[in-house]
Short mmCIF file of C-alpha atoms in Angstrom, two decimals:
data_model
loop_
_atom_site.label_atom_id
_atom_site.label_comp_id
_atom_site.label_asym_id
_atom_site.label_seq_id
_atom_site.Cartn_x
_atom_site.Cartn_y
_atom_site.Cartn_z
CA UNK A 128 -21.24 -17.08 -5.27
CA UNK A 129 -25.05 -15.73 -4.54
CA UNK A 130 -25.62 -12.98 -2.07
CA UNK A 131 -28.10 -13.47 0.52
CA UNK A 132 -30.63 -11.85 2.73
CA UNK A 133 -31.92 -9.36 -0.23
CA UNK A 134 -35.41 -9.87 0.48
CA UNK A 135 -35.08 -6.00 1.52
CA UNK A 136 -34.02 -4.14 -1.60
CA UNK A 137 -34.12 -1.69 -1.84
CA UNK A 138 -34.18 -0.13 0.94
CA UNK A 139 -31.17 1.46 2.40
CA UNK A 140 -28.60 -0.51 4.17
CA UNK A 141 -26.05 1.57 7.08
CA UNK A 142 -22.88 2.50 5.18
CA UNK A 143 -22.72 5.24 3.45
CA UNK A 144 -20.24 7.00 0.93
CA UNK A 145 -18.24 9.77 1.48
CA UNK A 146 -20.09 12.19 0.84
CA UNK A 147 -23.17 10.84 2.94
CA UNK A 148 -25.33 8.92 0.38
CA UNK A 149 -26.58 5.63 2.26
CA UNK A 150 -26.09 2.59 -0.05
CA UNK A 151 -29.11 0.13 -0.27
CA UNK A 152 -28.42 -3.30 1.01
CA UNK A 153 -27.40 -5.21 -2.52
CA UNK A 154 -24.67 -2.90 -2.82
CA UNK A 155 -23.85 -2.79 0.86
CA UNK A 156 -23.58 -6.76 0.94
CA UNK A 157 -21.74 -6.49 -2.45
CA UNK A 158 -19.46 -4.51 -1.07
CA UNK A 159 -18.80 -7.42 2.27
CA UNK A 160 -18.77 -10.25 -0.20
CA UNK A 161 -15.74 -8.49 -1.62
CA UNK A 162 -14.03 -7.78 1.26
CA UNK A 163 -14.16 -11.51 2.43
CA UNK A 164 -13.35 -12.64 -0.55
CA UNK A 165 -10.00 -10.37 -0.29
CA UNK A 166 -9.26 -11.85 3.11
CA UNK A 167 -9.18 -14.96 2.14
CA UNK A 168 -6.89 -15.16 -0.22
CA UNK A 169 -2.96 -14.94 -0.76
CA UNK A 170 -0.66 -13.40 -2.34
CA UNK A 171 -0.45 -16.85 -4.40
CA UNK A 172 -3.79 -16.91 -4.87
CA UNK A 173 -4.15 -13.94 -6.48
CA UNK A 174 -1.37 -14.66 -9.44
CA UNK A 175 -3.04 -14.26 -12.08
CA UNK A 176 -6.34 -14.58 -11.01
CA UNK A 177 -8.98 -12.34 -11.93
CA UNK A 178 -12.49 -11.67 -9.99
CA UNK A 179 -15.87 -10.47 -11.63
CA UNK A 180 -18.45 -8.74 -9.44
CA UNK A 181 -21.60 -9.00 -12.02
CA UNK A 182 -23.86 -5.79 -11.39
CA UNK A 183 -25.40 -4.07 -14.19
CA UNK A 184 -25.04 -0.37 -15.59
CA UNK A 185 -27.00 2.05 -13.41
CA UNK A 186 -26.97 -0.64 -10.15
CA UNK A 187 -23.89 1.72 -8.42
CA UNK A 188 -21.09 0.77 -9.53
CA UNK A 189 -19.27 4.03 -8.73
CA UNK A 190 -20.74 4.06 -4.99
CA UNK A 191 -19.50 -0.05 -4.69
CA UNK A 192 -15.94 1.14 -5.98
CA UNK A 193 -15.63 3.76 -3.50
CA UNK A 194 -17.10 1.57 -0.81
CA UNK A 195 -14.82 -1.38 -1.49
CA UNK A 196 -11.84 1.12 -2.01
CA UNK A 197 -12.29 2.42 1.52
CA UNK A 198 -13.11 -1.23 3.24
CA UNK A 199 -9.87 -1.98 1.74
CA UNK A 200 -7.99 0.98 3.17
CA UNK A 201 -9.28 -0.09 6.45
CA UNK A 202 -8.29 -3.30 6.18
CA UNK A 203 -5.13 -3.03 8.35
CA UNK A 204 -2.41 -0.49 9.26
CA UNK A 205 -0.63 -1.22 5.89
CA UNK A 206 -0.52 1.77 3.23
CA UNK A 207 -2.37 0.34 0.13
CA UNK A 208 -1.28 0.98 -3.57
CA UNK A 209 -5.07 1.23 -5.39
CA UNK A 210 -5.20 1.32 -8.92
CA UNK A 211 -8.68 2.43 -10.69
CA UNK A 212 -9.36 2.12 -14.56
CA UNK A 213 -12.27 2.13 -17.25
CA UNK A 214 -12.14 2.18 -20.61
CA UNK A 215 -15.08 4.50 -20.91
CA UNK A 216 -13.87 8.09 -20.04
CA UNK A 217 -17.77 9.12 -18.84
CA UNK A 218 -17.01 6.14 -16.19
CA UNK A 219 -13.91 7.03 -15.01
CA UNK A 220 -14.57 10.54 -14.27
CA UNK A 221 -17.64 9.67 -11.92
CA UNK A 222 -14.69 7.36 -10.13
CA UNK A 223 -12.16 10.41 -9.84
CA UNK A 224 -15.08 12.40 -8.63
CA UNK A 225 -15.52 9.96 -6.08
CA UNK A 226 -12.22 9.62 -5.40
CA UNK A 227 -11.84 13.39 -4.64
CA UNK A 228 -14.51 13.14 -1.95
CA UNK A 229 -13.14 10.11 0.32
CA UNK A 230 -9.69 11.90 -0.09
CA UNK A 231 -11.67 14.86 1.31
CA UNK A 232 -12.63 12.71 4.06
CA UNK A 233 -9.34 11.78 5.00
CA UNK A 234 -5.51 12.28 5.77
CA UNK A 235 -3.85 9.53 4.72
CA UNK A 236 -4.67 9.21 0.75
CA UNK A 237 -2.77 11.03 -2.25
CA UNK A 238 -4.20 10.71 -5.62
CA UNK A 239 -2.58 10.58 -8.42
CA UNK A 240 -4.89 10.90 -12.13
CA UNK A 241 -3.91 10.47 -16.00
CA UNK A 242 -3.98 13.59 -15.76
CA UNK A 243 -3.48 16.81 -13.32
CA UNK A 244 -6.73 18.14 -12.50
CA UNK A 245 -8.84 19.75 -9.42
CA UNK A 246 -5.71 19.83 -7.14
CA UNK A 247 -4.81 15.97 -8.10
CA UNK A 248 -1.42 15.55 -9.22
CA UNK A 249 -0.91 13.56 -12.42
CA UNK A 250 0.57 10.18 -12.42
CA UNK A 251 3.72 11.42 -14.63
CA UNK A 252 4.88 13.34 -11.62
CA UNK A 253 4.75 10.17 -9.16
CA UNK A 254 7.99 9.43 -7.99
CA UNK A 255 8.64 6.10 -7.60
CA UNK A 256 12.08 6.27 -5.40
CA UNK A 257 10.14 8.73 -3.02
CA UNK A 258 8.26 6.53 0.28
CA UNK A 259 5.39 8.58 0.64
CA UNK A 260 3.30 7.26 4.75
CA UNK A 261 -0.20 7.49 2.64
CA UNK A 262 -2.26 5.23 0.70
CA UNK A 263 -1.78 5.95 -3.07
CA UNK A 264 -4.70 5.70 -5.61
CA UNK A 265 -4.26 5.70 -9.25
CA UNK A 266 -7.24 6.92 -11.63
CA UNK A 267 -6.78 6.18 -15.32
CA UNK A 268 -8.23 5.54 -18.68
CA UNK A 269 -7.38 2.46 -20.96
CA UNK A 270 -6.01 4.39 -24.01
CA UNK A 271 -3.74 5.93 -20.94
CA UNK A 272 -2.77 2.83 -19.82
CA UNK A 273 -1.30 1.40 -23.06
CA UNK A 274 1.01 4.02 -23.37
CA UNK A 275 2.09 5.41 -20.19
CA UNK A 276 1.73 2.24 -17.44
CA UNK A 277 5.69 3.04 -17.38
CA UNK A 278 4.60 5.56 -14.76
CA UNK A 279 2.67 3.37 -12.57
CA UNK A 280 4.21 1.47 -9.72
CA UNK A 281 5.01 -1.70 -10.74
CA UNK A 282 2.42 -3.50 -8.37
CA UNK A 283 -0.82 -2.99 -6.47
CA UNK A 284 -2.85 -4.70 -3.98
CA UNK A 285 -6.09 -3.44 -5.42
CA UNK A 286 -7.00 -3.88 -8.98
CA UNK A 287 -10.03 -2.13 -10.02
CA UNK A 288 -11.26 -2.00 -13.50
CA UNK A 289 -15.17 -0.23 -14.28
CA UNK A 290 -16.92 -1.04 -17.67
CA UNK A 291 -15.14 -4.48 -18.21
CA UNK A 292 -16.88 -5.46 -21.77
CA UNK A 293 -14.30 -6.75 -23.77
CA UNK A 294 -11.46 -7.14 -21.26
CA UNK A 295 -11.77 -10.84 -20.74
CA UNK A 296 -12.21 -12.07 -24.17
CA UNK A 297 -9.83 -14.14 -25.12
CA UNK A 298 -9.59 -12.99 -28.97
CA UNK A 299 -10.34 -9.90 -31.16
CA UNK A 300 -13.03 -12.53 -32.87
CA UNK A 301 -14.62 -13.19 -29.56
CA UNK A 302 -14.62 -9.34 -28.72
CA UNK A 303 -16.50 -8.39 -31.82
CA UNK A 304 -19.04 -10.89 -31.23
CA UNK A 305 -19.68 -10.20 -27.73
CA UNK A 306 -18.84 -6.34 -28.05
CA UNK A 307 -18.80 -5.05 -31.29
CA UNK A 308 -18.43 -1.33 -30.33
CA UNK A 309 -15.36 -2.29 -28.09
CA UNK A 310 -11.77 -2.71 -29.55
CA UNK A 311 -10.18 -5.57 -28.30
CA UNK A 312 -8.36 -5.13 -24.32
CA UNK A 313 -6.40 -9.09 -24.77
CA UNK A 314 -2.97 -7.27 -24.50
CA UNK A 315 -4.31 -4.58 -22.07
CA UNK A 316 -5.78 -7.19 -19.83
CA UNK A 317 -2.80 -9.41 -19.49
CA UNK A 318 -0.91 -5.94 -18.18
CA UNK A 319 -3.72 -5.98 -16.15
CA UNK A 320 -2.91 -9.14 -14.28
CA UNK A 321 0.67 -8.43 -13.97
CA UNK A 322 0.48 -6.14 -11.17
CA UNK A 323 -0.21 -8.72 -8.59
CA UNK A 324 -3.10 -7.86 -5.47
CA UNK A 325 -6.37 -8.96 -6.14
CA UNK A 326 -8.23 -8.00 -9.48
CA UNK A 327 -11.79 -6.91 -9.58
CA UNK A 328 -14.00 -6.68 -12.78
CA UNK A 329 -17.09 -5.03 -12.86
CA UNK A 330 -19.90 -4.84 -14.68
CA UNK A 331 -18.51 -8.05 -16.31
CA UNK A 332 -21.12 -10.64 -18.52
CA UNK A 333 -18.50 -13.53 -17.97
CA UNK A 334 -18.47 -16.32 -20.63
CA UNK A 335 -19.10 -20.02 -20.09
CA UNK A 336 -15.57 -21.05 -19.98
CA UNK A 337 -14.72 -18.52 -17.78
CA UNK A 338 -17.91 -19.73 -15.43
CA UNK A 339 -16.44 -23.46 -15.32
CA UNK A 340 -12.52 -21.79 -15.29
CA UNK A 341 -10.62 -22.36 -12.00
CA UNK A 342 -8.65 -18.94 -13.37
CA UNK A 343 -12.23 -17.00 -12.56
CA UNK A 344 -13.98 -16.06 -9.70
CA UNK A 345 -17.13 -15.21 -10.40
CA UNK A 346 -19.12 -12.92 -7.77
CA UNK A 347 -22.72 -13.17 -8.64
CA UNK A 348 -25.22 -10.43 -6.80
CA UNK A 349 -29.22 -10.62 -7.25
CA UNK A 350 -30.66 -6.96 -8.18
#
């Protein structure tokens, strides 16, 4: 799927993020084709399907996550379960710093990080028996993940995962090739999918097969 109408990049577009930076129109548009994308789908079709939103390193990644995070809050009167994660730790603390400023902005979110920081409480204290009226957004790490998903809730209707190199290969032989640096994610990735919602990759560099595979949805943008 190609996003239109770019012949204006990049100048700004009118949404802004919390904490008042405008985002130019690719990312603005990104953020829409998302959105729709969400809508039209069911529960069914999001078993165990997984979306990649192709943007490159330094194209905002951090300002589309909190964008999309916050079109998705708005999406009806329902309290969303959000879960945010990155296998690069410089990554995910730009998304907990943006996730501190639309909580800021709001009444109705708690956050909950891998770990307690900055007035956030830490996922280990999350109870799950307790109803809380809010939307809840979880912020962790990979290396987290693997060892403590206990704590999470066991499903989400918003997967988000930032830095996605590795995380779709379907082998530690395919990893090193495409990767090298990266360890292989193949048993963090199916966890990944188990959650249910609908699963967003960014920053992806999807493989053939997984162009041509009816288990991918691949959301192209032009920079």
């Amino acid at each position: 799927m190609k996003l239109k109408h770019l012949n204006k990049h990049p100048h700004h577009g009118t949404s802004t993020i919390s904490d008042g930076t405008p985002l130019y129109i690719y990312q603005e548009e990104a953020c829409y084709v998302v959105i729709k994308d969400i809508k039209s789908k069911t529960k069914k079709d999001n078993k165990g399907h997984i979306n990649i939103l192709k943007i490159p390193t330094g194209d905002g990644k951090t300002f589309i996550t909190e964008q999309i995070v916050r079109l998705i809050l708005d999406l009806d009167t329902k309290n969303k379960t959000i879960f945010l994660c990155s296998p690069l730790l410089e990554v995910l603390e730009d998304i907990k710093v943006k996730m501190i400023s639309l909580r800021d902005s709001r009444d109705d979110i708690m956050l909950f990080f891998d770990k307690e920081e900055r007035g956030v409480d830490g996922i280990r204290s999350y109870d799950k028996n307790h109803s809380m009226d809010v939307h809840k957004i979880f912020v962790f790490s990979d290396k987290w993940a693997e060892t403590n998903h206990y704590f999470l809730p066991e499903k989400c209707d918003f997967l988000g995962r930032d830095e996605s190199k590795g995380a779709t290969a379907s082998s530690p032989e395919e990893a090193y090739h495409a990767f090298r640096e990266y360890n292989w994610q193949g048993k963090w990735y199916k966890k990944l999918i188990s959650y249910g919602g609908y699963v967003l990759l960014l920053n992806a560099t999807p493989t053939d097969a997984q162009i041509v595979s009816k288990s991918f949805n691949i959301l192209d943008i032009d920079i």
